[in-house]
PDB file of C-alpha atoms in Angstrom:
ATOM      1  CA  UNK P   1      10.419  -8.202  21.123  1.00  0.00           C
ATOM      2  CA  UNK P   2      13.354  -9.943  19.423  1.00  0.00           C
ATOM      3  CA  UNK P   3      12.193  -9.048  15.900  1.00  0.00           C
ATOM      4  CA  UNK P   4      15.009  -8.346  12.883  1.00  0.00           C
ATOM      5  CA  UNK P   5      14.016  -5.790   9.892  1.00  0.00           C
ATOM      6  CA  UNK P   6      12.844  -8.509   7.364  1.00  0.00           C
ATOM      7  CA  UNK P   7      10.003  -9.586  10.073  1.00  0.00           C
ATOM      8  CA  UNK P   8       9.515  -6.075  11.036  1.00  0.00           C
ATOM      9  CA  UNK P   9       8.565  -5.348   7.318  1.00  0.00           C
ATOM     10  CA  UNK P  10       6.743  -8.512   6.778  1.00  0.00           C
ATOM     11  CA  UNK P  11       4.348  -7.739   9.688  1.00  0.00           C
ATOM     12  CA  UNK P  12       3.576  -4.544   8.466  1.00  0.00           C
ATOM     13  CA  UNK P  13       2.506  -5.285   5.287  1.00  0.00           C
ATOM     14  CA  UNK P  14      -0.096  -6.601   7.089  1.00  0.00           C
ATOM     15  CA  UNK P  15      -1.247  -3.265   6.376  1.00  0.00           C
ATOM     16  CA  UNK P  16      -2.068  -4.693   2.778  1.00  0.00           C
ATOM     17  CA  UNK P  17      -5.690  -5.558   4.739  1.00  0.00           C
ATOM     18  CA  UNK P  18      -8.417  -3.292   5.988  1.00  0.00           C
ATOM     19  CA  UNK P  19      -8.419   0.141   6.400  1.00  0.00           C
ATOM     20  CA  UNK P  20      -8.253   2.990   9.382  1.00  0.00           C
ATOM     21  CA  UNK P  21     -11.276   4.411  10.451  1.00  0.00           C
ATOM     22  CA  UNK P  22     -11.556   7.819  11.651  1.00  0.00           C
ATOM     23  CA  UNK P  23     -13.736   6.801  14.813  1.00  0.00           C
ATOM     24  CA  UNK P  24     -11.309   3.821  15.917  1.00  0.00           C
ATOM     25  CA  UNK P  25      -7.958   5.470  15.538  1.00  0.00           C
ATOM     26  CA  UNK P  26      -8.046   8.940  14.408  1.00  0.00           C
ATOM     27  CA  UNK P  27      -6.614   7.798  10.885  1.00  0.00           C
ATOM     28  CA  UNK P  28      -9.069   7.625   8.058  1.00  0.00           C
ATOM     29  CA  UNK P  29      -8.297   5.600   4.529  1.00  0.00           C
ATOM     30  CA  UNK P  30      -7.651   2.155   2.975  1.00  0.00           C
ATOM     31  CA  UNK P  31      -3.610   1.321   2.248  1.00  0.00           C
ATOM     32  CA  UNK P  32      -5.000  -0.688  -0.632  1.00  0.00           C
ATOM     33  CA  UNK P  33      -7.519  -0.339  -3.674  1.00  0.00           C
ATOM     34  CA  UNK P  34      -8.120  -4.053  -2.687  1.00  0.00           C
ATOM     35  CA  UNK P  35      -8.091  -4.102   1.094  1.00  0.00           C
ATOM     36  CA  UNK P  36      -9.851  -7.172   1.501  1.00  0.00           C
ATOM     37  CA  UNK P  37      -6.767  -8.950  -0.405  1.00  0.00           C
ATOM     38  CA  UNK P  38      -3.776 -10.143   0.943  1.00  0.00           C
ATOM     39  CA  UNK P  39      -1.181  -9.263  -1.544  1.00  0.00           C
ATOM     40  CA  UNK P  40       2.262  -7.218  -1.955  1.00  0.00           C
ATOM     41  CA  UNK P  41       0.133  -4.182  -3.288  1.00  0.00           C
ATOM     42  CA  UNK P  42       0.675  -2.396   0.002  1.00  0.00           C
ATOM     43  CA  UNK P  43       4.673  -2.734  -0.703  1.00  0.00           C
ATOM     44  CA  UNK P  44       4.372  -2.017  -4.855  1.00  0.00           C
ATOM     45  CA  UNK P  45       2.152   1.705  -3.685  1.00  0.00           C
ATOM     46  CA  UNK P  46       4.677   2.395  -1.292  1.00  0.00           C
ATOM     47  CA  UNK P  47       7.634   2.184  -3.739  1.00  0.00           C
ATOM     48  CA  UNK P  48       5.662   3.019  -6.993  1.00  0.00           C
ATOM     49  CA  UNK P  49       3.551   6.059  -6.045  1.00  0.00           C
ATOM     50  CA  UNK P  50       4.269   9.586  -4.894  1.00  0.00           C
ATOM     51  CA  UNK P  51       2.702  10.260  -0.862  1.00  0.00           C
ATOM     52  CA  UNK P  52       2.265  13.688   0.452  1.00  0.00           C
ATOM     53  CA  UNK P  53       1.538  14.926   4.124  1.00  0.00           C
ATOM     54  CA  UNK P  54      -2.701  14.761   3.866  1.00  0.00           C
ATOM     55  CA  UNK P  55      -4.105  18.371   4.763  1.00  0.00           C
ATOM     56  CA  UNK P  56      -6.558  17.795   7.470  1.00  0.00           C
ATOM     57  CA  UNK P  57      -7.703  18.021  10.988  1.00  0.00           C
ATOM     58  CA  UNK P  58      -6.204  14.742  12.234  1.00  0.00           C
ATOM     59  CA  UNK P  59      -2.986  13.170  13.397  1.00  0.00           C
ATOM     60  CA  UNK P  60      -0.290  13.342  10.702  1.00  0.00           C
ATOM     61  CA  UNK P  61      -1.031  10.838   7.977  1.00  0.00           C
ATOM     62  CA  UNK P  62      -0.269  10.680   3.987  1.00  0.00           C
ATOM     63  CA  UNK P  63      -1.512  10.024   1.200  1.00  0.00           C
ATOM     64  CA  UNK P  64      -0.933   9.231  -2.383  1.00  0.00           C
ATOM     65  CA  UNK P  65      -0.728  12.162  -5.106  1.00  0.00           C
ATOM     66  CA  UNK P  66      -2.404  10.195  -7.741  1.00  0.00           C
ATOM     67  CA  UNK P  67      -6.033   9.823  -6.301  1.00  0.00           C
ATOM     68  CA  UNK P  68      -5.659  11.030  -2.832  1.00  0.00           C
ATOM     69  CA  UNK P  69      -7.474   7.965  -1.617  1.00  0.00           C
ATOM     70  CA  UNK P  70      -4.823   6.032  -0.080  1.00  0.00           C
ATOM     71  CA  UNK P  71      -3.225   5.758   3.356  1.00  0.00           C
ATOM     72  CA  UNK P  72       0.101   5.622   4.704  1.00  0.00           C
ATOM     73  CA  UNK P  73       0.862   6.436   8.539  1.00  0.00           C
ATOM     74  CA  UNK P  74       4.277   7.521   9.385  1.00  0.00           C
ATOM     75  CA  UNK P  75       5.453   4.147  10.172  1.00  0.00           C
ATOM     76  CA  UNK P  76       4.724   3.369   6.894  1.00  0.00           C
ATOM     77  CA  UNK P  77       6.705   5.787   5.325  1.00  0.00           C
ATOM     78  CA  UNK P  78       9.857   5.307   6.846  1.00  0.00           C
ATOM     79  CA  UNK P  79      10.083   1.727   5.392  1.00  0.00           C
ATOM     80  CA  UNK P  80      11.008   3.919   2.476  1.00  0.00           C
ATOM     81  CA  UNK P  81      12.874   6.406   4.168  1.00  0.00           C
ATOM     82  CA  UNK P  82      14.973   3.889   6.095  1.00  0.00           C
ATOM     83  CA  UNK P  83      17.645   2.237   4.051  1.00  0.00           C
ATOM     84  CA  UNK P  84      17.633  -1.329   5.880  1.00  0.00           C
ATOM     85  CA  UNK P  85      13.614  -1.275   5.892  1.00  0.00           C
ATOM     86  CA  UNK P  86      13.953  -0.465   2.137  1.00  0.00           C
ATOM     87  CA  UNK P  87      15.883  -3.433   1.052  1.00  0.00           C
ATOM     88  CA  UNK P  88      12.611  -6.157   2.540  1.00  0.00           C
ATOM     89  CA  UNK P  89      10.207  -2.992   0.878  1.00  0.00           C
ATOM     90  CA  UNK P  90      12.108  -3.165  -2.477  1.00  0.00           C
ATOM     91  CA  UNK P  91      11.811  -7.119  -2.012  1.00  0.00           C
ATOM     92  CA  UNK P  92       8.594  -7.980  -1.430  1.00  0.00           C
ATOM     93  CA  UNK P  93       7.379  -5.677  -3.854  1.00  0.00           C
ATOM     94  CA  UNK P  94       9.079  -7.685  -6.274  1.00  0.00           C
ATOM     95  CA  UNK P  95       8.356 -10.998  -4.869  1.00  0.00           C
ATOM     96  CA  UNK P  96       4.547 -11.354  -3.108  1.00  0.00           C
ATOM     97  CA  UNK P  97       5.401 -15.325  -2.744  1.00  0.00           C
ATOM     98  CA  UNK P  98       8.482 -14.434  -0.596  1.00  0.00           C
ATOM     99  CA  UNK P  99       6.187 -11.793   1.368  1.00  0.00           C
ATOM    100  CA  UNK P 100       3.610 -14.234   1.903  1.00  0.00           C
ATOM    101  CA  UNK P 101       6.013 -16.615   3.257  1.00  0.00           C
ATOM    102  CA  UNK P 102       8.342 -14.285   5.414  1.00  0.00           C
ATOM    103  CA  UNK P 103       4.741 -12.708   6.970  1.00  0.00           C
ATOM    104  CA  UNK P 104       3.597 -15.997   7.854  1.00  0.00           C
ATOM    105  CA  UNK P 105       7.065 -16.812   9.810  1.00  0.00           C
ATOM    106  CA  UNK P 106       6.823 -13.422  11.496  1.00  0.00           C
ATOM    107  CA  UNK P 107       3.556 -14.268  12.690  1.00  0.00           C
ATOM    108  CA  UNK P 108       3.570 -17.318  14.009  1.00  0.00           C
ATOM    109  CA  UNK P 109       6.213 -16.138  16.309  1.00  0.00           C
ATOM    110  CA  UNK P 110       4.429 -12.631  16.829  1.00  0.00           C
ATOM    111  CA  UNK P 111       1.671 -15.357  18.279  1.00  0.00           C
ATOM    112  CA  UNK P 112       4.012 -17.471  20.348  1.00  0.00           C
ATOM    113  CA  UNK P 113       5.616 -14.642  22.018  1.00  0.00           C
ATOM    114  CA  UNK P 114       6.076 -15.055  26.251  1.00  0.00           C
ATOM    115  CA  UNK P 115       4.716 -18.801  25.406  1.00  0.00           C
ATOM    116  CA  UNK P 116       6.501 -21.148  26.813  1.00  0.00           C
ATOM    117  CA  UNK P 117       6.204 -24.707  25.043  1.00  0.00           C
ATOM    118  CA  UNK P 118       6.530 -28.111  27.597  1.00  0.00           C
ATOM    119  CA  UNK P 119       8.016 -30.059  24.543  1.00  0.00           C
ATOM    120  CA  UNK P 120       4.309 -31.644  24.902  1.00  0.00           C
ATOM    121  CA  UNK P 121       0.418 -30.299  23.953  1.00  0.00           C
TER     122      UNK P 121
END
């Protein structure tokens, strides 16, 4: 899809919103305390707390030690594992402005993939 690991990482902090619902997609928890906030709190949890495999009867999913109430898929968790990943993690946890900005490039282009533009609207 033509996507480099800094957009990679910015898109899925898009994971900052909502939730996963055990009816919709066999995952069940908010990533967030404040999952109606777009914010670099997805990216701070995922360096700052401690996530264990969840013991349960669904697909494999963790969640943090603390409070057990937060979510993090797989995908999620190699961001941390990974070492390139890391670097953007380790970055936008540090910097929300910079997250905001890189998620809203990786986006927009997310949106205008296969489009072809005329030079004209």
């Amino acid at each position: 899809m033509g996507f480099d690991d800094r957009e990679i990482v910015a898109l899925i902090g898009a994971h900052s919103l909502g939730r996963c619902h055990k009816d919709r997609s066999n995952f069940e928890g908010p990533w967030t305390l404040t999952p109606t906030t777009f914010s670099n709190e997805f990216f701070r949890g995922l360096l700052e707390d401690t996530w264990q495999e969840r013991n349960w009867q669904g697909p494999t999913q963790f969640e943090d030690v603390q409070t057990k109430s937060l979510l993090r898929l797989p995908s999620d968790i190699i961001l941390i594992e990974d070492p390139q990943f890391k670097i953007y993690v380790i970055e936008y946890a540090n910097n929300g402005s910079q997250f905001a900005t890189d998620f809203a490039n990786a986006f927009e282009k997310l949106l205008e993939l296969g489009v072809e533009f005329s030079g004209t609207y």
